[in-house]
Coordinates of C-alpha atoms and ligand atoms in Angstrom, one line a residue:
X808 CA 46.7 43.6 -30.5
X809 CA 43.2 43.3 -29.9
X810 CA 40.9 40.9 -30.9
X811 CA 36.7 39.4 -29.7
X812 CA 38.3 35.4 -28.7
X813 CA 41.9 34.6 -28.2
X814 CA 42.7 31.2 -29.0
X815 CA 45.2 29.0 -27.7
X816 CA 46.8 26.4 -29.7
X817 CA 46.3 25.5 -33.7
X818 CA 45.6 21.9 -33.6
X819 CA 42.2 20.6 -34.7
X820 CA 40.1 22.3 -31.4
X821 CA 42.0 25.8 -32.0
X822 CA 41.6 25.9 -35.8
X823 CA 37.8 24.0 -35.7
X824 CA 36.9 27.3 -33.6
X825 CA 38.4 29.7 -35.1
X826 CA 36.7 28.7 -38.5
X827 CA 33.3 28.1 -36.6
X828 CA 33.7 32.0 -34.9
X829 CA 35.0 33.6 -38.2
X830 CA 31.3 32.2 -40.1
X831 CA 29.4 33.9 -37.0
X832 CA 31.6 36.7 -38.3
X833 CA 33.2 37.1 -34.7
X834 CA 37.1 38.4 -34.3
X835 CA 39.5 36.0 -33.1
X836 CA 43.3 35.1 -33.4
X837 CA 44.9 31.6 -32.9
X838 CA 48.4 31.7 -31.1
X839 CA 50.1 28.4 -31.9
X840 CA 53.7 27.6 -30.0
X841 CA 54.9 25.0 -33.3
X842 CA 55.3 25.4 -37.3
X843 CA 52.4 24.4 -39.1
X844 CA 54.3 21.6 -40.2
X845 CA 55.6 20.3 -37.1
X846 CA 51.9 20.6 -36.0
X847 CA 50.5 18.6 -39.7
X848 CA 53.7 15.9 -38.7
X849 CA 52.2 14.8 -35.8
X850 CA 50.0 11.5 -36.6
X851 CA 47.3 11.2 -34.2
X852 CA 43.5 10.2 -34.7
X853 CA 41.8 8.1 -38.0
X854 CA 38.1 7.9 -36.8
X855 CA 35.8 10.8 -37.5
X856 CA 32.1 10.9 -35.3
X857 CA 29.3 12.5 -37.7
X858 CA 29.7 15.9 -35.4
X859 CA 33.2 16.5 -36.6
X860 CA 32.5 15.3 -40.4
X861 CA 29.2 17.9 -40.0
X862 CA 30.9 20.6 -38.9
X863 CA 33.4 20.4 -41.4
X864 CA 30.7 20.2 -43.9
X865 CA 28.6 23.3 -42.5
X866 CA 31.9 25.3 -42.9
X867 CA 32.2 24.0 -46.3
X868 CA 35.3 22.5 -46.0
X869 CA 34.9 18.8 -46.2
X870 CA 35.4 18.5 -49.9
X871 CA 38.1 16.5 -49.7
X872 CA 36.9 14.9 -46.6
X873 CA 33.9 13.6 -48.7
X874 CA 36.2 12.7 -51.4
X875 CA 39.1 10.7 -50.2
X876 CA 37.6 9.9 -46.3
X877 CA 36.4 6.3 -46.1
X878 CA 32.8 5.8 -44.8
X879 CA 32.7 2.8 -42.5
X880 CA 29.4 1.0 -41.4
X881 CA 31.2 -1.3 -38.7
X882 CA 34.0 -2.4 -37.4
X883 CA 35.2 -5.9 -35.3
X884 CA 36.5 -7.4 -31.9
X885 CA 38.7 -10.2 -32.2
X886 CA 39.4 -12.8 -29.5
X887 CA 41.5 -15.4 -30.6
X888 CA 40.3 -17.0 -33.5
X889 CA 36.4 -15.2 -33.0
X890 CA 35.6 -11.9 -35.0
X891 CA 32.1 -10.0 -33.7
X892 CA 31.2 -7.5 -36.3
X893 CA 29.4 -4.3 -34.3
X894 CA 27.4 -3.1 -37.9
X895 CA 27.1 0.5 -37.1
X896 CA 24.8 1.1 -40.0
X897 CA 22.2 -1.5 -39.4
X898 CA 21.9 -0.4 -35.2
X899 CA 22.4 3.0 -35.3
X900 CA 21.6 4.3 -38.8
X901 CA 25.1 6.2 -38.6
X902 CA 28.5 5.6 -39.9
X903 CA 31.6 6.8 -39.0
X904 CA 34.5 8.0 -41.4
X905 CA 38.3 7.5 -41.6
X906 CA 39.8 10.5 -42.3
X907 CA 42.9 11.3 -40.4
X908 CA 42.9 14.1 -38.3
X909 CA 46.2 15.0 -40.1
X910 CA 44.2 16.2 -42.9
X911 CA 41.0 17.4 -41.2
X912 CA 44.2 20.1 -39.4
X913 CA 45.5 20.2 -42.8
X914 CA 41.8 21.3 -44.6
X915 CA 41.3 23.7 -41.7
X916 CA 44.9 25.2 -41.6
X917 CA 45.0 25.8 -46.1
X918 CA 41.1 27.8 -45.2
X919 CA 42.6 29.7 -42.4
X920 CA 44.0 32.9 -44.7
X921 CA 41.0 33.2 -47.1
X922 CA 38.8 33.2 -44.0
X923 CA 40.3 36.0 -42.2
X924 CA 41.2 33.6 -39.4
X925 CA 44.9 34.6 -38.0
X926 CA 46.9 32.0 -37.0
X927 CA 50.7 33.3 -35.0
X928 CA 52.5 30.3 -35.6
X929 CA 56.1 29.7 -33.7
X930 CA 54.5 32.2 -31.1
X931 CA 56.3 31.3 -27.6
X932 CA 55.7 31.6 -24.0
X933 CA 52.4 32.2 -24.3
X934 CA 50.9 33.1 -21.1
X935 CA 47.4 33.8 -19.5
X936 CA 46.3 36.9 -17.5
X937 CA 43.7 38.4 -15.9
X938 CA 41.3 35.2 -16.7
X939 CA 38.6 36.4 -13.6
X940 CA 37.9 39.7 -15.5
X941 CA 36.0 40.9 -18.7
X942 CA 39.5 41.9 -19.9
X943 CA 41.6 38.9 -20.2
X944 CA 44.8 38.9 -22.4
X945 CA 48.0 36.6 -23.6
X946 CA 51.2 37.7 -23.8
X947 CA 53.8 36.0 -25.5
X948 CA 57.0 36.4 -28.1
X949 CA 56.3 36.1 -31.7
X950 CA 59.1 36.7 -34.5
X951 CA 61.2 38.0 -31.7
X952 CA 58.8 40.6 -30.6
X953 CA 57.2 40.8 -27.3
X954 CA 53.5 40.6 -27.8
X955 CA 50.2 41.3 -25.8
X956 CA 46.9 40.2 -27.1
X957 CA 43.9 41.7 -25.3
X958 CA 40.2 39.7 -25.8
X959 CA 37.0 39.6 -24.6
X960 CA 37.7 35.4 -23.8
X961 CA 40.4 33.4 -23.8
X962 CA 39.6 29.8 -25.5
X963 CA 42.2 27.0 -24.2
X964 CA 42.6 24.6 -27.2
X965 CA 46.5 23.7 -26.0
X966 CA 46.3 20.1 -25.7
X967 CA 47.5 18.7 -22.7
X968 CA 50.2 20.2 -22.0
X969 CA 49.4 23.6 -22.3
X970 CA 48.9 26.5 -20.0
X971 CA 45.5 27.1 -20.2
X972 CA 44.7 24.1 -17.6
X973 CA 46.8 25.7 -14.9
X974 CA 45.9 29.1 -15.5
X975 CA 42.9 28.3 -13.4
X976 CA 43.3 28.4 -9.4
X977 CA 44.1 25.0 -8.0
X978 CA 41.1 26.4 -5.7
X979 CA 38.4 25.7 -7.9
X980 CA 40.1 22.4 -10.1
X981 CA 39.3 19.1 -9.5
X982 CA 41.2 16.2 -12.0
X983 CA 40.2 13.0 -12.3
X984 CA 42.5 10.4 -13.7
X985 CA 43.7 7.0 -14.6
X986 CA 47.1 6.0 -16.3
X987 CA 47.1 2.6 -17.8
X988 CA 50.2 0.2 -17.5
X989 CA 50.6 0.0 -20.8
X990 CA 51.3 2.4 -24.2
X991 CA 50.2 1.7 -27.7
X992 CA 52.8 1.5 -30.4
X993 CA 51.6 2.7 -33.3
X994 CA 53.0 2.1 -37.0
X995 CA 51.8 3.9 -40.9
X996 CA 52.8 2.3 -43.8
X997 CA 51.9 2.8 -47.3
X998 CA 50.4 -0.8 -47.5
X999 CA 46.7 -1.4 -48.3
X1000 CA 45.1 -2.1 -45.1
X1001 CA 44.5 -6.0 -44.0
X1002 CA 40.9 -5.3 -43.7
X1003 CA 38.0 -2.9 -45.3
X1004 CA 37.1 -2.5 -41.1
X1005 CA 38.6 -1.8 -38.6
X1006 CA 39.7 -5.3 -36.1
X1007 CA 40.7 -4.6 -32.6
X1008 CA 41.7 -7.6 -31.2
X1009 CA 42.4 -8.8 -27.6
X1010 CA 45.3 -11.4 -27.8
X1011 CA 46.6 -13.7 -25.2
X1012 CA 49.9 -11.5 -26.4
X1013 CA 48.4 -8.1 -26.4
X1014 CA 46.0 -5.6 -27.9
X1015 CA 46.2 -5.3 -31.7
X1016 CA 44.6 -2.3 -33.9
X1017 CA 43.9 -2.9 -37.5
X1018 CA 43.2 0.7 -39.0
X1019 CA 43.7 3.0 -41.9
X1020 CA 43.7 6.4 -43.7
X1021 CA 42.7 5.0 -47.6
X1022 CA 42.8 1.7 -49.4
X1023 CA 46.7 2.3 -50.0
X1024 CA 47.5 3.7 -46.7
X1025 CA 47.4 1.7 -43.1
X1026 CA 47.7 2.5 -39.6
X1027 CA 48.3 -0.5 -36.9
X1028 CA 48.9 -0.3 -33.0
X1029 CA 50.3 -3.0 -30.7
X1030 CA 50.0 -2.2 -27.0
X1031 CA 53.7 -2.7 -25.0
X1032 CA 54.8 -2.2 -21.7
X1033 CA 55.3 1.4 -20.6
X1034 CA 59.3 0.3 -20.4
X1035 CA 59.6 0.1 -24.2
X1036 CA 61.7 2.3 -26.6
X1037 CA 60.6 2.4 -29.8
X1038 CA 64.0 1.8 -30.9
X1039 CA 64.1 -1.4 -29.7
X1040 CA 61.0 -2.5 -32.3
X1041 CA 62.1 -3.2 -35.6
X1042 CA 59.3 -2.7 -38.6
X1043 CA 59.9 -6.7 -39.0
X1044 CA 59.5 -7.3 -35.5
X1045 CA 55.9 -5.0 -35.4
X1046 CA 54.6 -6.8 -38.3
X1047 CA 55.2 -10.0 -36.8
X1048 CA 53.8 -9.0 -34.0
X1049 CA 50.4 -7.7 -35.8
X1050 CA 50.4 -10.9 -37.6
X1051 CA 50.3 -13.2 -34.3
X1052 CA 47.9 -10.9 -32.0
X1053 CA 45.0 -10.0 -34.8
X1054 CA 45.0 -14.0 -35.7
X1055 CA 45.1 -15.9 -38.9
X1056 CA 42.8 -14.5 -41.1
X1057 CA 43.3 -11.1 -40.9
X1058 CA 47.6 -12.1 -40.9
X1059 CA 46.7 -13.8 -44.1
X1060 CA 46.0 -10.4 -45.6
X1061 CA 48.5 -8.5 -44.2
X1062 CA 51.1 -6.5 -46.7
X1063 CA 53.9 -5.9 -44.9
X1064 CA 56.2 -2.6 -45.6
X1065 CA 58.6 0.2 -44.4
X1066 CA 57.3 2.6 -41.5
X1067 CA 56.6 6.3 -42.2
X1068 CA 55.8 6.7 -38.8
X1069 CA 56.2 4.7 -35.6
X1070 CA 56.0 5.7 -32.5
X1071 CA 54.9 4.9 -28.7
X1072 CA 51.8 6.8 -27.1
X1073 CA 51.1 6.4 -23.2
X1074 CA 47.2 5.9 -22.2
X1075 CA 45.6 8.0 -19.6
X1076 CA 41.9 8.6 -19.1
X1077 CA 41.6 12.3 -17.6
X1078 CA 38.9 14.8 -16.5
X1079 CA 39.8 18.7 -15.3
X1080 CA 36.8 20.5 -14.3
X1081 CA 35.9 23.2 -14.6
X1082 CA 35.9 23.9 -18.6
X1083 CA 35.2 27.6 -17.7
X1084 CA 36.7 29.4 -15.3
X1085 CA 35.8 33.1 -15.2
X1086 CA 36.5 34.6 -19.2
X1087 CA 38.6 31.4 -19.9
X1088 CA 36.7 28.2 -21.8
X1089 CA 38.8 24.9 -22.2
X1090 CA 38.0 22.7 -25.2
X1091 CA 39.6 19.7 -26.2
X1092 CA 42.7 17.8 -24.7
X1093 CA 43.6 20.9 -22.3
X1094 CA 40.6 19.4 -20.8
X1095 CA 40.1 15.9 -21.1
X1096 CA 42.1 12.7 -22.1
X1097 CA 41.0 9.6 -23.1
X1098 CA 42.3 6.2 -24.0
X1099 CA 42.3 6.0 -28.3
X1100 CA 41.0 2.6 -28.1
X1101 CA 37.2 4.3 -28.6
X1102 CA 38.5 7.0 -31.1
X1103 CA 36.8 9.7 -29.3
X1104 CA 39.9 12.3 -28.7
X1105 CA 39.4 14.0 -31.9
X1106 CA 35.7 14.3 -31.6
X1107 CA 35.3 15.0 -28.4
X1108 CA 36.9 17.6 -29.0
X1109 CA 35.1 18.7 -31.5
X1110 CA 32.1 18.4 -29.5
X1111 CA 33.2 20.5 -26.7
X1112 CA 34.3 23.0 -29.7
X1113 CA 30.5 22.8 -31.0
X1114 CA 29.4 24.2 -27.5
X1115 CA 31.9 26.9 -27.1
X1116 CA 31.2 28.2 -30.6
X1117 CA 27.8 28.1 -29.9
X1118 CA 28.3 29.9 -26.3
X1119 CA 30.4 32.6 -27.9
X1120 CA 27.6 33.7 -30.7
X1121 CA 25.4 33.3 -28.1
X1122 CA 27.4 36.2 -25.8
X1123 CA 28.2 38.2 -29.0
X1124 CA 25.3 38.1 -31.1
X1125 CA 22.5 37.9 -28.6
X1126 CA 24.0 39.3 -25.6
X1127 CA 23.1 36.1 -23.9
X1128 CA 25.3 35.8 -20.6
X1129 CA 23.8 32.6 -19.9
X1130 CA 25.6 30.8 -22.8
X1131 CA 28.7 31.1 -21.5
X1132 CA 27.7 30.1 -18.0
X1133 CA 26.0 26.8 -19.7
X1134 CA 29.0 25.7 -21.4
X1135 CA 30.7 24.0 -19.2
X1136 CA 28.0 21.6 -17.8
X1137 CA 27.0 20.6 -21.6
X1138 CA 30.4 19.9 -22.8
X1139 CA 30.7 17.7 -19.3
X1140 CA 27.8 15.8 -19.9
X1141 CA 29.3 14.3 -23.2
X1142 CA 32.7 14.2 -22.1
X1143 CA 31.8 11.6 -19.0
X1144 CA 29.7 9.6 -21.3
X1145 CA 32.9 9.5 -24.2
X1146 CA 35.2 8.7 -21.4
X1147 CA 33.4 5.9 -19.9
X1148 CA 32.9 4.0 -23.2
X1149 CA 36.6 4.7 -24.0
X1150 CA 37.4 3.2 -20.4
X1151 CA 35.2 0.2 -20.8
X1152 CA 36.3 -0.6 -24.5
X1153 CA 39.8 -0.1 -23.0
X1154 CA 39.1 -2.4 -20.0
X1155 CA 37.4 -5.0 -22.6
X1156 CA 40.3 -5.2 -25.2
X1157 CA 43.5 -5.6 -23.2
X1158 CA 45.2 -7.8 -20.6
X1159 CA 46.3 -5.6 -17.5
X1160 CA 49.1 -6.8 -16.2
X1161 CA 47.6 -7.4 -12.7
X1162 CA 44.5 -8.8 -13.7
X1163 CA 44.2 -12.4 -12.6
X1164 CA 42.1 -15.6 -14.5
X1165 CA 38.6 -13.9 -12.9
X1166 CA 39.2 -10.5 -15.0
X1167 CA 40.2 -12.7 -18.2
X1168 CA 37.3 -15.1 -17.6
X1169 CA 34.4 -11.5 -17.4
X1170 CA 36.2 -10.1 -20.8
X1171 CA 35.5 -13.2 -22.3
X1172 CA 32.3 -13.6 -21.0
X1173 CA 31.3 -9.5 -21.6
X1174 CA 32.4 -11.1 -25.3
X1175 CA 30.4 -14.2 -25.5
X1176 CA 27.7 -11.4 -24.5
X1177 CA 28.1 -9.2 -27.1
X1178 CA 28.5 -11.4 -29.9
X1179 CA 25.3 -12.9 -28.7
X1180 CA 23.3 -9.9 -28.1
X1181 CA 21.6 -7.3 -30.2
X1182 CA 21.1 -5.0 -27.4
X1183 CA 24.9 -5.3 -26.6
X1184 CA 26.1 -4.7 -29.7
X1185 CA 23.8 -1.7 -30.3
X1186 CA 25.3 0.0 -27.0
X1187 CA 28.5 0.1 -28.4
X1188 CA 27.3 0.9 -31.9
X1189 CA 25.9 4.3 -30.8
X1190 CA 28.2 4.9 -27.9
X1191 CA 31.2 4.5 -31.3
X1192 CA 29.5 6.8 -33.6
X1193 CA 29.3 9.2 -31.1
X1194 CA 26.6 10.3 -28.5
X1195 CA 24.4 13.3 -29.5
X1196 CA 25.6 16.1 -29.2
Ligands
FAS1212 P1 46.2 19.0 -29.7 O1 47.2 18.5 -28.7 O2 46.0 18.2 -31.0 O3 46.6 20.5 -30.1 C1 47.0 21.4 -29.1 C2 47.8 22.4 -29.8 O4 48.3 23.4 -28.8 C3 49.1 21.9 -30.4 O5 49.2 22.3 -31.8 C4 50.2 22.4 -29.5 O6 51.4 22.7 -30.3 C5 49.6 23.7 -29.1 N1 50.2 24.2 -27.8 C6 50.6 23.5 -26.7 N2 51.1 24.3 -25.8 C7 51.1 25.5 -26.3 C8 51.6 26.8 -25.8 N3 52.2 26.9 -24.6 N4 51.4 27.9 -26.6 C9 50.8 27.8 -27.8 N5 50.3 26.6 -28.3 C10 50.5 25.5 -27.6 N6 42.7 10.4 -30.6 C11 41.9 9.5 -31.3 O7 40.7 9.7 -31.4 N7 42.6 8.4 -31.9 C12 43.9 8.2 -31.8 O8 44.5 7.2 -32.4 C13 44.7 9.1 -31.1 N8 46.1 9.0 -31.1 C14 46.8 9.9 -30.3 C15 48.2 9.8 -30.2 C16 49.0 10.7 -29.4 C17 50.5 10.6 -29.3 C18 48.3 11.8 -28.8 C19 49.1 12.8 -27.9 C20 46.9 11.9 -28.9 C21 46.2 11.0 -29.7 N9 44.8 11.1 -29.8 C22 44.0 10.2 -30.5 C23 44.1 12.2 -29.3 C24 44.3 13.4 -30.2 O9 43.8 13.1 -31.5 C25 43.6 14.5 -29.5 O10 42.3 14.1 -29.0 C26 43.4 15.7 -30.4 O11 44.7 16.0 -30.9 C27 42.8 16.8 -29.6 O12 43.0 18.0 -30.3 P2 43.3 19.3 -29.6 O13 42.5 19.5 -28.4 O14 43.3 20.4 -30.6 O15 44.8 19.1 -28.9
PHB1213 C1 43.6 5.3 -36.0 O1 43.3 5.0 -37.2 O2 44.6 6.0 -35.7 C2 42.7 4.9 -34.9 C3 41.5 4.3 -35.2 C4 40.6 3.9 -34.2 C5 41.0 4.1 -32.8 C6 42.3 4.6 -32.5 C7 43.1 5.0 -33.6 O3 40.2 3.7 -31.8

């Protein structure tokens, strides 16, 4: 097979390219190790940035995005018994959107056939060759043949535990990271959600997420200890917790109900450079982590998916070389900026277990801050609907 970009992994990177390329009318195929459904089964983001809803809407396929997402102008800290409302809206101008990314995959993985974007699912062993040369290609087994793809570029959209990272020479790699001492435990329930906003409370107990994905649907996170099992938290026990750590009022207006989904999610903020290497681009988690406490994995992603895109039509339409060298250093620039916010909202909003009375004493004084200032507030206002891109 032969094809202009090969593209590694179908989640919302892969598939958010391949759409972008097809409308510029370039040739590419997405290889994808899982079943669409496994891949549409795994529950991840809720927050959309305005680049990801606009992108959606320039390849026309936010429709349902537009009808069913839920357009947010703020959202709150919690401490204690004190709620700071960051209006969005008012200090930015922008909003954001819940809209899980469940369904922005789902939107972008019904459009794939009618689009002419190929999509290999269940394709195994995918491997990367000849990444240094104008000739790149992937081989790997699909429906029990063994397959060869040859491209032009190969685009690494394989999450963080894909290949695509450590196809590139140790040589030329540097990785920055942080694991935090903590997971969040994350439960959806068909319950209407406790609050129109979203409340992300630091408790004397813990971290507490109040989210959703409509006004019947709800999605809630507790952080635990990294030594937790999931089994060992009953839905009772989760709810009780919610109630305690995101305080009275919002407890008053919980509706408790069965789990469809529970599960625990490690934190790690993490930074592989370079996002180019020879003919291979990295978008997306195969390059960069970040805590979800800022809702920026999804969207950065799209970001850096907005760049390559724009590098590749820049190569294939207008023979510009220099796209492609520029790529990396732009997607960078944002990705530093997304991962410091996550990192200090992430640093604000939860006890570390080896931080002493002087780190709680700055949180609460970094809150007494911003719930006194409009410059504060505003930081994080335009840091959370997303830097331009
Ligand atoms: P993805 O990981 O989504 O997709 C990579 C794709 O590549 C997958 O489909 C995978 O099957 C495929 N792949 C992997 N190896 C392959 C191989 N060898 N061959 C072929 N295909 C291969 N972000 C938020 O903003 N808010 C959140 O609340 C949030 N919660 C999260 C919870 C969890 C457990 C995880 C892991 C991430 C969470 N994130 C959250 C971040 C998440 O949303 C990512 O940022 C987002 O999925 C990034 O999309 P992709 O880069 O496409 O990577
Ligand atoms: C979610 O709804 O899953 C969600 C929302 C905001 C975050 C993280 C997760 O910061």
């Amino acid at each position: 097979m032969k094809t202009q970009v090969a593209i590694v992994g179908a989640g919302p990177a892969g598939l958010l390219l391949g759409h972008l390329l097809r409308a510029e009318g370039i040739e590419c195929v997405v290889v994808e190790r899982q079943t669409g459904d496994y891949v549409l089964g795994r529950i991840r983001a809720g927050v959309l940035e305005s680049i990801t809803v606009n992108l959606m809407e320039r390849l026309g396929l936010d429709a349902r995005l537009k009808a069913e997402g839920l357009v947010e102008e703020g959202f709150n800290l919690a401490d204690g018994e004190r709620l700071i409302r960051i209006d969005v809206a008012g200090l930015t101008g922008q909003t954001v959107t819940v809209y899980g990314q469940t369904e922005v995959t789902r939107d972008l993985m019904d459009a794939a056939p009618e689009r002419g974007l190929p999509v290999l699912y269940g394709a195994s062993d995918v491997a990367l060759h000849d990444i240094e040369s104008d000739a790149p290609y992937l081989t790997f087994t699909h429906e029990g043949r063994a397959e060869r793809l040859d491209a032009r570029f190969i685009v690494g959209c394989d999450g963080f535990h894909g290949p695509s990272r450590k196809a590139i020479p140790a040589s030329v790699a540097r990785e920055y990271e942080r694991v935090y001492p903590f997971g969040w435990l994350g439960i959806l329930a068909d319950v209407p959600p406790c609050n129109h906003e979203l409340i992300y409370a630091n408790h004397e107990r813990g971290f507490a997420l109040a989210s959703m994905r409509s006004h019947t649907r709800s999605r809630y996170y507790v952080d635990v200890p990294l030594t937790e099992k999931i089994e060992d938290w009953s839905d009772e026990r989760i709810w009780d917790e919610l109630a305690i750590r995101l305080g009275p009022d919002a407890a008053a207006n919980i509706t408790r109900g069965p789990s469809i989904e529970k599960s625990i999610a490690p934190l790690r903020s993490y930074v592989f450079e370079p996002m180019r290497h020879g003919s291979l681009l990295l978008c997306g988690d195969a390059a960069h982590i970040v805590p979800p406490t800022g809702a920026k994995g999804l969207n950065l992603a799209a970001s850096d998916v907005h760049y390559a895109a724009q590098a590749l039509t820049g190569f294939f339409k207008a023979n510009d070389a220099d796209a492609i060298a520029s790529y990396a250093a732009k997607a960078l620039a944002r990705v530093w900026k997304s991962e410091r916010f996550s990192w200090t909202l992430t640093k604000l909003m939860h006890r570390f277990p080896d931080d002493g009375p002087f780190e709680r004493a700055m949180q609460v004084a970094e809150l007494d801050y911003i719930a006194t200032s409009r410059a504060a507030q505003t930081s994080i206002a335009e840091n959370y609907v997303g830097l331009p891109v």
